[in-house]
Amino acid sequence: HDHLLAEIIERDAAGRAIKHTGDGYLAVFDRPDVAVERALDMQRAMRARELTIRVGIHMGQVSVEPSTGGHADIFGHNVDWAARAEALAQPGHICVTPPVYADASRHLNSGVCSWKRHGEYAVKDGETALDIWEPHEANVDPMDAPRGRRLYGAHPAIWRVPIARNRNFTGREDI
C-alpha cells in the first residue's frame, strides 16, 4: 500500500512524497485544499483494503534539505505541528490545524468533505494545544474525539453571557 499512497500524494504533480518513515510519509503539497483532498483519497483507498491510516496536516514554510542516500528531508516547526496533528488522529481519520481548515474549507464544497471542530487538544503535557478540525466524507462518521488530552471545548454556537446593567457608565445616564 506504500506505493499506492505515494501515487495518490504525487498525482498531477500537486504533491511530493518527501520522506518514507517506515510506517508513514512526510509530504508537501502546493495548496492546503489539495492536501485535504489527497488525505481523503488516501483514507478511501485504505478503507477499500480494510486498512486504516492516520493523517495530520498543517501548513507553513519548511526547509527541504538533502539527506543520506540522495533523498530529501523536511525540517521546521511546521513539520512538528503536522506530526502533532497526526498523533491526535484516531486510525482512519484526519486532523488538521486552523490555518488548513481556514484555507481548505473555502475551496472544498460539502460534496467533497464535511468538517467537525473538536476543540483544543495536546499530545503531551506542557506543550501548546492544537485547535483540531477534522475533514471527513459525508458517508464517514467523524471521530468522537482526538487521541490527546482535551484542554478546552469547542466554542459554543451561541455565547450565553449574563449582562448586568451598569448604572455608573459614563455618558449614558438613561441606562
Short mmCIF file of N, CA, C and O in Angstrom, two decimals, residues 44-162:
data_model
loop_
_atom_site.label_atom_id
_atom_site.label_comp_id
_atom_site.label_asym_id
_atom_site.label_seq_id
_atom_site.Cartn_x
_atom_site.Cartn_y
_atom_site.Cartn_z
N ARG A 44 -9.91 6.80 1.68
CA ARG A 44 -10.85 6.00 0.89
C ARG A 44 -10.15 4.74 0.35
O ARG A 44 -10.70 3.64 0.41
N ALA A 45 -8.94 4.91 -0.19
CA ALA A 45 -8.19 3.78 -0.75
C ALA A 45 -7.84 2.76 0.34
O ALA A 45 -7.91 1.55 0.10
N MET A 46 -7.49 3.23 1.52
CA MET A 46 -7.14 2.30 2.60
C MET A 46 -8.39 1.58 3.13
O MET A 46 -8.32 0.39 3.43
N ARG A 47 -9.52 2.28 3.23
CA ARG A 47 -10.76 1.62 3.67
C ARG A 47 -11.14 0.50 2.70
O ARG A 47 -11.61 -0.56 3.13
N ALA A 48 -10.93 0.72 1.39
CA ALA A 48 -11.24 -0.31 0.39
C ALA A 48 -10.38 -1.56 0.60
O ALA A 48 -10.78 -2.65 0.21
N ARG A 49 -9.23 -1.40 1.23
CA ARG A 49 -8.33 -2.53 1.51
C ARG A 49 -8.44 -2.99 2.96
O ARG A 49 -7.61 -3.74 3.44
N GLU A 50 -9.43 -2.45 3.66
CA GLU A 50 -9.66 -2.75 5.08
C GLU A 50 -8.44 -2.43 5.94
O GLU A 50 -8.10 -3.15 6.87
N LEU A 51 -7.80 -1.31 5.62
CA LEU A 51 -6.67 -0.80 6.39
C LEU A 51 -7.02 0.60 6.89
O LEU A 51 -7.90 1.26 6.33
N THR A 52 -6.34 1.04 7.93
CA THR A 52 -6.55 2.40 8.42
C THR A 52 -5.21 3.12 8.54
O THR A 52 -4.19 2.50 8.83
N ILE A 53 -5.26 4.40 8.26
CA ILE A 53 -4.09 5.26 8.46
C ILE A 53 -4.56 6.51 9.19
O ILE A 53 -5.74 6.84 9.19
N ARG A 54 -3.63 7.19 9.81
CA ARG A 54 -3.90 8.48 10.44
C ARG A 54 -3.18 9.54 9.63
O ARG A 54 -2.06 9.32 9.17
N VAL A 55 -3.82 10.72 9.49
CA VAL A 55 -3.21 11.81 8.72
C VAL A 55 -3.29 13.09 9.54
O VAL A 55 -4.32 13.38 10.14
N GLY A 56 -2.20 13.84 9.56
CA GLY A 56 -2.16 15.15 10.18
C GLY A 56 -1.66 16.16 9.17
O GLY A 56 -0.70 15.89 8.44
N ILE A 57 -2.34 17.32 9.10
CA ILE A 57 -1.96 18.33 8.11
C ILE A 57 -1.84 19.69 8.79
O ILE A 57 -2.73 20.10 9.54
N HIS A 58 -0.73 20.36 8.53
CA HIS A 58 -0.51 21.74 8.95
C HIS A 58 0.09 22.46 7.75
O HIS A 58 0.56 21.81 6.82
N MET A 59 0.06 23.77 7.76
CA MET A 59 0.64 24.49 6.62
C MET A 59 1.63 25.54 7.11
O MET A 59 1.50 26.05 8.22
N GLY A 60 2.59 25.83 6.27
CA GLY A 60 3.58 26.83 6.59
C GLY A 60 4.90 26.50 5.93
O GLY A 60 5.06 25.46 5.28
N GLN A 61 5.84 27.38 6.10
CA GLN A 61 7.15 27.24 5.47
C GLN A 61 7.95 26.12 6.13
O GLN A 61 7.96 25.98 7.35
N VAL A 62 8.63 25.33 5.30
CA VAL A 62 9.51 24.27 5.78
C VAL A 62 10.83 24.36 5.01
O VAL A 62 10.90 24.98 3.96
N SER A 63 11.84 23.72 5.55
CA SER A 63 13.13 23.63 4.86
C SER A 63 13.26 22.23 4.29
O SER A 63 13.12 21.25 5.01
N VAL A 64 13.51 22.14 2.99
CA VAL A 64 13.75 20.86 2.34
C VAL A 64 15.25 20.77 2.11
O VAL A 64 15.84 21.63 1.47
N GLU A 65 15.86 19.74 2.70
CA GLU A 65 17.31 19.59 2.62
C GLU A 65 17.67 18.18 2.19
O GLU A 65 16.95 17.23 2.49
N PRO A 66 18.80 18.04 1.51
CA PRO A 66 19.24 16.69 1.12
C PRO A 66 19.58 15.87 2.35
O PRO A 66 20.01 16.39 3.38
N SER A 67 19.33 14.58 2.24
CA SER A 67 19.60 13.66 3.33
C SER A 67 20.44 12.52 2.80
O SER A 67 20.83 12.52 1.63
N THR A 68 20.71 11.53 3.61
CA THR A 68 21.54 10.41 3.18
C THR A 68 20.85 9.62 2.08
O THR A 68 19.64 9.56 1.99
N GLY A 69 21.64 9.04 1.23
CA GLY A 69 21.12 8.22 0.15
C GLY A 69 20.50 9.00 -0.98
O GLY A 69 19.73 8.44 -1.76
N GLY A 70 20.77 10.29 -1.07
CA GLY A 70 20.24 11.09 -2.15
C GLY A 70 18.78 11.50 -1.97
O GLY A 70 18.18 12.05 -2.88
N HIS A 71 18.21 11.18 -0.83
CA HIS A 71 16.82 11.55 -0.56
C HIS A 71 16.76 12.91 0.11
O HIS A 71 17.76 13.43 0.59
N ALA A 72 15.58 13.47 0.16
CA ALA A 72 15.38 14.76 0.82
C ALA A 72 14.70 14.54 2.17
O ALA A 72 14.13 13.49 2.44
N ASP A 73 14.79 15.55 3.01
CA ASP A 73 14.09 15.54 4.30
C ASP A 73 13.56 16.95 4.51
O ASP A 73 14.07 17.92 3.94
N ILE A 74 12.53 17.08 5.33
CA ILE A 74 11.98 18.40 5.62
C ILE A 74 12.07 18.67 7.11
O ILE A 74 11.93 17.77 7.93
N PHE A 75 12.32 19.94 7.41
CA PHE A 75 12.52 20.36 8.79
C PHE A 75 11.75 21.65 9.06
O PHE A 75 11.39 22.37 8.14
N GLY A 76 11.58 21.95 10.31
CA GLY A 76 10.96 23.20 10.73
C GLY A 76 9.82 22.96 11.69
O GLY A 76 9.30 21.84 11.82
N HIS A 77 9.42 24.02 12.38
CA HIS A 77 8.37 23.87 13.39
C HIS A 77 7.03 23.49 12.76
O HIS A 77 6.20 22.85 13.40
N ASN A 78 6.80 23.83 11.49
CA ASN A 78 5.55 23.44 10.84
C ASN A 78 5.47 21.94 10.60
O ASN A 78 4.38 21.36 10.62
N VAL A 79 6.62 21.29 10.43
CA VAL A 79 6.65 19.83 10.33
C VAL A 79 6.24 19.24 11.68
O VAL A 79 5.48 18.27 11.75
N ASP A 80 6.73 19.83 12.77
CA ASP A 80 6.39 19.36 14.11
C ASP A 80 4.89 19.48 14.38
O ASP A 80 4.28 18.59 14.96
N TRP A 81 4.27 20.60 13.94
CA TRP A 81 2.83 20.78 14.15
C TRP A 81 2.04 19.75 13.35
O TRP A 81 1.03 19.23 13.84
N ALA A 82 2.47 19.44 12.13
CA ALA A 82 1.80 18.41 11.34
C ALA A 82 1.91 17.05 12.03
O ALA A 82 0.93 16.29 12.08
N ALA A 83 3.08 16.75 12.58
CA ALA A 83 3.27 15.48 13.30
C ALA A 83 2.37 15.41 14.54
O ALA A 83 1.82 14.36 14.85
N ARG A 84 2.23 16.53 15.23
CA ARG A 84 1.34 16.55 16.40
C ARG A 84 -0.12 16.34 15.99
O ARG A 84 -0.87 15.64 16.66
N ALA A 85 -0.53 16.97 14.88
CA ALA A 85 -1.89 16.77 14.39
C ALA A 85 -2.12 15.30 14.03
O ALA A 85 -3.16 14.73 14.35
N GLU A 86 -1.13 14.68 13.40
CA GLU A 86 -1.24 13.26 13.05
C GLU A 86 -1.34 12.40 14.30
O GLU A 86 -2.11 11.44 14.36
N ALA A 87 -0.57 12.72 15.32
CA ALA A 87 -0.60 11.95 16.57
C ALA A 87 -1.96 12.02 17.25
O ALA A 87 -2.34 11.10 17.97
N LEU A 88 -2.70 13.09 17.02
CA LEU A 88 -4.03 13.25 17.62
C LEU A 88 -5.12 12.49 16.86
O LEU A 88 -6.18 12.21 17.43
N ALA A 89 -4.89 12.17 15.60
CA ALA A 89 -5.91 11.50 14.78
C ALA A 89 -6.10 10.06 15.23
O ALA A 89 -5.14 9.34 15.49
N GLN A 90 -7.35 9.64 15.29
CA GLN A 90 -7.66 8.23 15.50
C GLN A 90 -7.39 7.49 14.20
O GLN A 90 -7.43 8.09 13.11
N PRO A 91 -7.10 6.18 14.23
CA PRO A 91 -6.91 5.44 12.99
C PRO A 91 -8.12 5.61 12.05
O PRO A 91 -9.26 5.53 12.49
N GLY A 92 -7.84 5.88 10.79
CA GLY A 92 -8.89 6.08 9.80
C GLY A 92 -9.40 7.51 9.72
O GLY A 92 -10.39 7.77 9.04
N HIS A 93 -8.71 8.45 10.40
CA HIS A 93 -9.19 9.83 10.44
C HIS A 93 -8.07 10.82 10.13
O HIS A 93 -6.90 10.47 10.13
N ILE A 94 -8.47 12.07 9.92
CA ILE A 94 -7.56 13.16 9.54
C ILE A 94 -7.74 14.29 10.53
O ILE A 94 -8.86 14.67 10.84
N CYS A 95 -6.65 14.85 11.03
CA CYS A 95 -6.69 16.04 11.88
C CYS A 95 -5.93 17.16 11.17
O CYS A 95 -4.82 16.94 10.68
N VAL A 96 -6.54 18.35 11.14
CA VAL A 96 -5.88 19.50 10.55
C VAL A 96 -5.90 20.66 11.54
O VAL A 96 -6.74 20.70 12.45
N THR A 97 -4.99 21.58 11.35
CA THR A 97 -4.90 22.76 12.20
C THR A 97 -5.76 23.89 11.63
O THR A 97 -6.17 23.84 10.47
N PRO A 98 -6.04 24.93 12.43
CA PRO A 98 -6.90 26.02 11.95
C PRO A 98 -6.48 26.69 10.64
O PRO A 98 -7.36 26.98 9.82
N PRO A 99 -5.19 26.93 10.38
CA PRO A 99 -4.86 27.55 9.09
C PRO A 99 -5.26 26.67 7.89
O PRO A 99 -5.70 27.18 6.86
N VAL A 100 -5.12 25.36 8.04
CA VAL A 100 -5.51 24.45 6.96
C VAL A 100 -7.03 24.49 6.79
O VAL A 100 -7.53 24.60 5.66
N TYR A 101 -7.76 24.41 7.89
CA TYR A 101 -9.22 24.49 7.83
C TYR A 101 -9.66 25.81 7.18
O TYR A 101 -10.51 25.81 6.29
N ALA A 102 -9.09 26.93 7.62
CA ALA A 102 -9.49 28.24 7.12
C ALA A 102 -9.31 28.34 5.61
O ALA A 102 -10.15 28.91 4.91
N ASP A 103 -8.24 27.79 5.09
CA ASP A 103 -7.98 27.86 3.66
C ASP A 103 -8.75 26.79 2.88
O ASP A 103 -9.45 27.10 1.92
N ALA A 104 -8.62 25.54 3.30
CA ALA A 104 -9.21 24.44 2.54
C ALA A 104 -10.73 24.47 2.55
O ALA A 104 -11.36 24.13 1.55
N SER A 105 -11.34 24.88 3.65
CA SER A 105 -12.81 24.89 3.72
C SER A 105 -13.42 25.89 2.75
O SER A 105 -14.59 25.75 2.37
N ARG A 106 -12.67 26.87 2.34
CA ARG A 106 -13.15 27.84 1.34
C ARG A 106 -13.18 27.26 -0.07
O ARG A 106 -13.89 27.75 -0.93
N HIS A 107 -12.36 26.23 -0.30
CA HIS A 107 -12.21 25.68 -1.64
C HIS A 107 -12.89 24.33 -1.82
O HIS A 107 -13.10 23.91 -2.96
N LEU A 108 -13.19 23.65 -0.74
CA LEU A 108 -13.80 22.32 -0.83
C LEU A 108 -15.26 22.42 -0.43
O LEU A 108 -15.57 22.75 0.71
N ASN A 109 -16.15 22.11 -1.35
CA ASN A 109 -17.56 22.20 -1.01
C ASN A 109 -18.01 20.97 -0.22
O ASN A 109 -17.27 20.00 -0.09
N SER A 110 -19.23 21.01 0.28
CA SER A 110 -19.72 19.94 1.14
C SER A 110 -19.86 18.62 0.39
O SER A 110 -19.96 17.58 1.01
N GLY A 111 -19.85 18.65 -0.94
CA GLY A 111 -19.86 17.41 -1.71
C GLY A 111 -18.53 16.68 -1.61
O GLY A 111 -18.46 15.47 -1.79
N VAL A 112 -17.46 17.43 -1.35
CA VAL A 112 -16.13 16.83 -1.21
C VAL A 112 -15.88 16.39 0.22
O VAL A 112 -15.41 15.29 0.47
N CYS A 113 -16.19 17.27 1.17
CA CYS A 113 -15.99 16.89 2.57
C CYS A 113 -16.82 17.76 3.50
O CYS A 113 -17.25 18.85 3.14
N SER A 114 -17.02 17.23 4.69
CA SER A 114 -17.65 17.96 5.79
C SER A 114 -16.57 18.22 6.82
O SER A 114 -15.51 17.59 6.79
N TRP A 115 -16.85 19.11 7.76
CA TRP A 115 -15.85 19.48 8.76
C TRP A 115 -16.43 19.35 10.16
O TRP A 115 -17.59 19.68 10.38
N LYS A 116 -15.62 18.90 11.10
CA LYS A 116 -16.00 18.86 12.51
C LYS A 116 -14.89 19.51 13.32
O LYS A 116 -13.72 19.16 13.17
N ARG A 117 -15.27 20.42 14.19
CA ARG A 117 -14.30 21.03 15.10
C ARG A 117 -14.31 20.26 16.40
O ARG A 117 -15.36 20.06 17.00
N HIS A 118 -13.13 19.84 16.85
CA HIS A 118 -13.02 19.05 18.08
C HIS A 118 -12.61 19.88 19.29
O HIS A 118 -12.76 19.43 20.41
N GLY A 119 -12.05 21.04 19.09
CA GLY A 119 -11.57 21.85 20.20
C GLY A 119 -10.06 21.73 20.35
O GLY A 119 -9.37 21.27 19.44
N GLU A 120 -9.56 22.16 21.49
CA GLU A 120 -8.11 22.21 21.71
C GLU A 120 -7.63 20.96 22.44
O GLU A 120 -8.15 20.61 23.49
N TYR A 121 -6.59 20.35 21.86
CA TYR A 121 -6.01 19.12 22.40
C TYR A 121 -4.50 19.24 22.43
O TYR A 121 -3.91 19.94 21.62
N ALA A 122 -3.90 18.53 23.36
CA ALA A 122 -2.44 18.46 23.45
C ALA A 122 -2.03 17.00 23.38
O ALA A 122 -2.71 16.13 23.93
N VAL A 123 -0.91 16.73 22.72
CA VAL A 123 -0.37 15.39 22.64
C VAL A 123 0.32 15.04 23.95
O VAL A 123 0.15 13.96 24.50
N LYS A 124 1.12 16.00 24.46
CA LYS A 124 1.88 15.78 25.69
C LYS A 124 1.64 16.93 26.65
O LYS A 124 1.34 18.05 26.23
N ASP A 125 1.80 16.65 27.93
CA ASP A 125 1.68 17.71 28.94
C ASP A 125 2.74 18.78 28.70
O ASP A 125 3.87 18.48 28.32
N GLY A 126 2.34 20.03 28.89
CA GLY A 126 3.27 21.13 28.79
C GLY A 126 3.46 21.70 27.40
O GLY A 126 4.13 22.71 27.24
N GLU A 127 2.91 21.07 26.39
CA GLU A 127 3.08 21.63 25.05
C GLU A 127 1.84 22.44 24.66
O GLU A 127 0.78 22.30 25.24
N THR A 128 2.02 23.29 23.69
CA THR A 128 0.94 24.14 23.22
C THR A 128 -0.18 23.30 22.63
O THR A 128 0.07 22.36 21.87
N ALA A 129 -1.41 23.64 22.97
CA ALA A 129 -2.57 22.90 22.45
C ALA A 129 -2.81 23.24 20.99
O ALA A 129 -2.50 24.34 20.54
N LEU A 130 -3.35 22.29 20.27
CA LEU A 130 -3.75 22.50 18.88
C LEU A 130 -5.27 22.51 18.82
O LEU A 130 -5.92 21.64 19.40
N ASP A 131 -5.83 23.48 18.13
CA ASP A 131 -7.26 23.52 17.87
C ASP A 131 -7.48 22.60 16.67
O ASP A 131 -7.00 22.88 15.57
N ILE A 132 -8.16 21.49 16.87
CA ILE A 132 -8.24 20.44 15.86
C ILE A 132 -9.56 20.48 15.09
O ILE A 132 -10.64 20.53 15.68
N TRP A 133 -9.42 20.43 13.78
CA TRP A 133 -10.55 20.29 12.85
C TRP A 133 -10.38 18.97 12.13
O TRP A 133 -9.25 18.52 11.87
N GLU A 134 -11.50 18.35 11.79
CA GLU A 134 -11.46 17.07 11.08
C GLU A 134 -12.26 17.14 9.79
O GLU A 134 -13.48 17.30 9.82
N PRO A 135 -11.59 17.01 8.64
CA PRO A 135 -12.33 16.87 7.39
C PRO A 135 -12.73 15.40 7.23
O PRO A 135 -11.95 14.50 7.56
N HIS A 136 -13.94 15.16 6.78
CA HIS A 136 -14.38 13.78 6.56
C HIS A 136 -15.41 13.75 5.45
O HIS A 136 -16.08 14.74 5.18
N GLU A 137 -15.52 12.60 4.82
CA GLU A 137 -16.52 12.43 3.77
C GLU A 137 -17.89 12.31 4.43
O GLU A 137 -18.01 11.85 5.57
N ALA A 138 -18.92 12.70 3.69
CA ALA A 138 -20.27 12.70 4.24
C ALA A 138 -20.72 11.30 4.68
O ALA A 138 -21.46 11.16 5.65
N ASN A 139 -20.25 10.26 4.01
CA ASN A 139 -20.65 8.90 4.36
C ASN A 139 -19.77 8.26 5.43
O ASN A 139 -19.92 7.09 5.74
N VAL A 140 -18.83 9.01 5.98
CA VAL A 140 -17.93 8.51 7.01
C VAL A 140 -18.14 9.34 8.27
O VAL A 140 -18.05 10.57 8.22
N ASP A 141 -18.42 8.68 9.38
CA ASP A 141 -18.60 9.41 10.63
C ASP A 141 -17.28 10.00 11.10
O ASP A 141 -16.24 9.32 11.03
N PRO A 142 -17.31 11.23 11.60
CA PRO A 142 -16.08 11.79 12.17
C PRO A 142 -15.76 11.05 13.48
O PRO A 142 -16.62 10.39 14.05
N MET A 143 -14.54 11.18 13.92
CA MET A 143 -14.18 10.54 15.19
C MET A 143 -14.91 11.22 16.34
O MET A 143 -15.27 12.40 16.25
N ASP A 144 -15.13 10.48 17.41
CA ASP A 144 -15.77 11.05 18.59
C ASP A 144 -14.87 12.11 19.22
O ASP A 144 -15.34 13.16 19.62
N ALA A 145 -13.58 11.79 19.32
CA ALA A 145 -12.62 12.72 19.92
C ALA A 145 -11.22 12.34 19.47
O ALA A 145 -10.94 11.16 19.24
N PRO A 146 -10.33 13.32 19.35
CA PRO A 146 -8.92 13.01 19.06
C PRO A 146 -8.29 12.21 20.20
O PRO A 146 -8.85 12.08 21.29
N ARG A 147 -7.09 11.70 19.97
CA ARG A 147 -6.41 10.83 20.90
C ARG A 147 -5.78 11.56 22.08
O ARG A 147 -5.51 10.95 23.09
N GLY A 148 -5.49 12.82 21.96
CA GLY A 148 -4.78 13.54 23.02
C GLY A 148 -5.67 13.93 24.18
O GLY A 148 -6.79 13.48 24.33
N ARG A 149 -5.14 14.83 24.98
CA ARG A 149 -5.86 15.32 26.15
C ARG A 149 -6.57 16.62 25.78
O ARG A 149 -5.94 17.56 25.31
N ARG A 150 -7.88 16.65 26.00
CA ARG A 150 -8.65 17.84 25.68
C ARG A 150 -8.37 18.92 26.71
O ARG A 150 -8.46 18.68 27.91
N LEU A 151 -8.04 20.10 26.22
CA LEU A 151 -7.76 21.21 27.13
C LEU A 151 -8.94 22.15 27.24
O LEU A 151 -9.27 22.61 28.32
N TYR A 152 -9.56 22.45 26.12
CA TYR A 152 -10.68 23.37 26.10
C TYR A 152 -11.70 22.83 25.12
O TYR A 152 -11.34 22.26 24.12
N GLY A 153 -12.96 23.08 25.38
CA GLY A 153 -14.01 22.64 24.48
C GLY A 153 -14.11 23.53 23.26
O GLY A 153 -13.52 24.60 23.21
N ALA A 154 -14.87 23.07 22.31
CA ALA A 154 -15.15 23.90 21.14
C ALA A 154 -15.99 25.08 21.59
O ALA A 154 -16.71 25.01 22.59
N HIS A 155 -15.88 26.17 20.89
CA HIS A 155 -16.65 27.36 21.25
C HIS A 155 -18.13 27.08 21.04
O HIS A 155 -18.52 26.48 20.05
N PRO A 156 -18.98 27.49 21.96
CA PRO A 156 -20.41 27.27 21.76
C PRO A 156 -20.93 28.07 20.58
O PRO A 156 -20.37 29.11 20.23
N ALA A 157 -21.98 27.57 19.95
CA ALA A 157 -22.55 28.27 18.81
C ALA A 157 -23.11 29.63 19.23
O ALA A 157 -23.06 30.59 18.48
N ILE A 158 -23.66 29.71 20.42
CA ILE A 158 -24.21 30.96 20.93
C ILE A 158 -23.59 31.20 22.31
O ILE A 158 -23.65 30.34 23.18
N TRP A 159 -22.97 32.34 22.46
CA TRP A 159 -22.40 32.68 23.77
C TRP A 159 -23.51 33.14 24.69
O TRP A 159 -24.30 34.00 24.35
N ARG A 160 -23.58 32.56 25.86
CA ARG A 160 -24.57 32.96 26.85
C ARG A 160 -23.85 33.72 27.96
O ARG A 160 -23.31 33.12 28.87
N VAL A 161 -23.82 35.02 27.82
CA VAL A 161 -23.11 35.87 28.77
C VAL A 161 -24.14 36.68 29.55
O VAL A 161 -24.94 37.40 28.95
N PRO A 162 -24.15 36.54 30.88
CA PRO A 162 -25.10 37.35 31.65
C PRO A 162 -24.73 38.82 31.54
O PRO A 162 -23.57 39.19 31.61
#
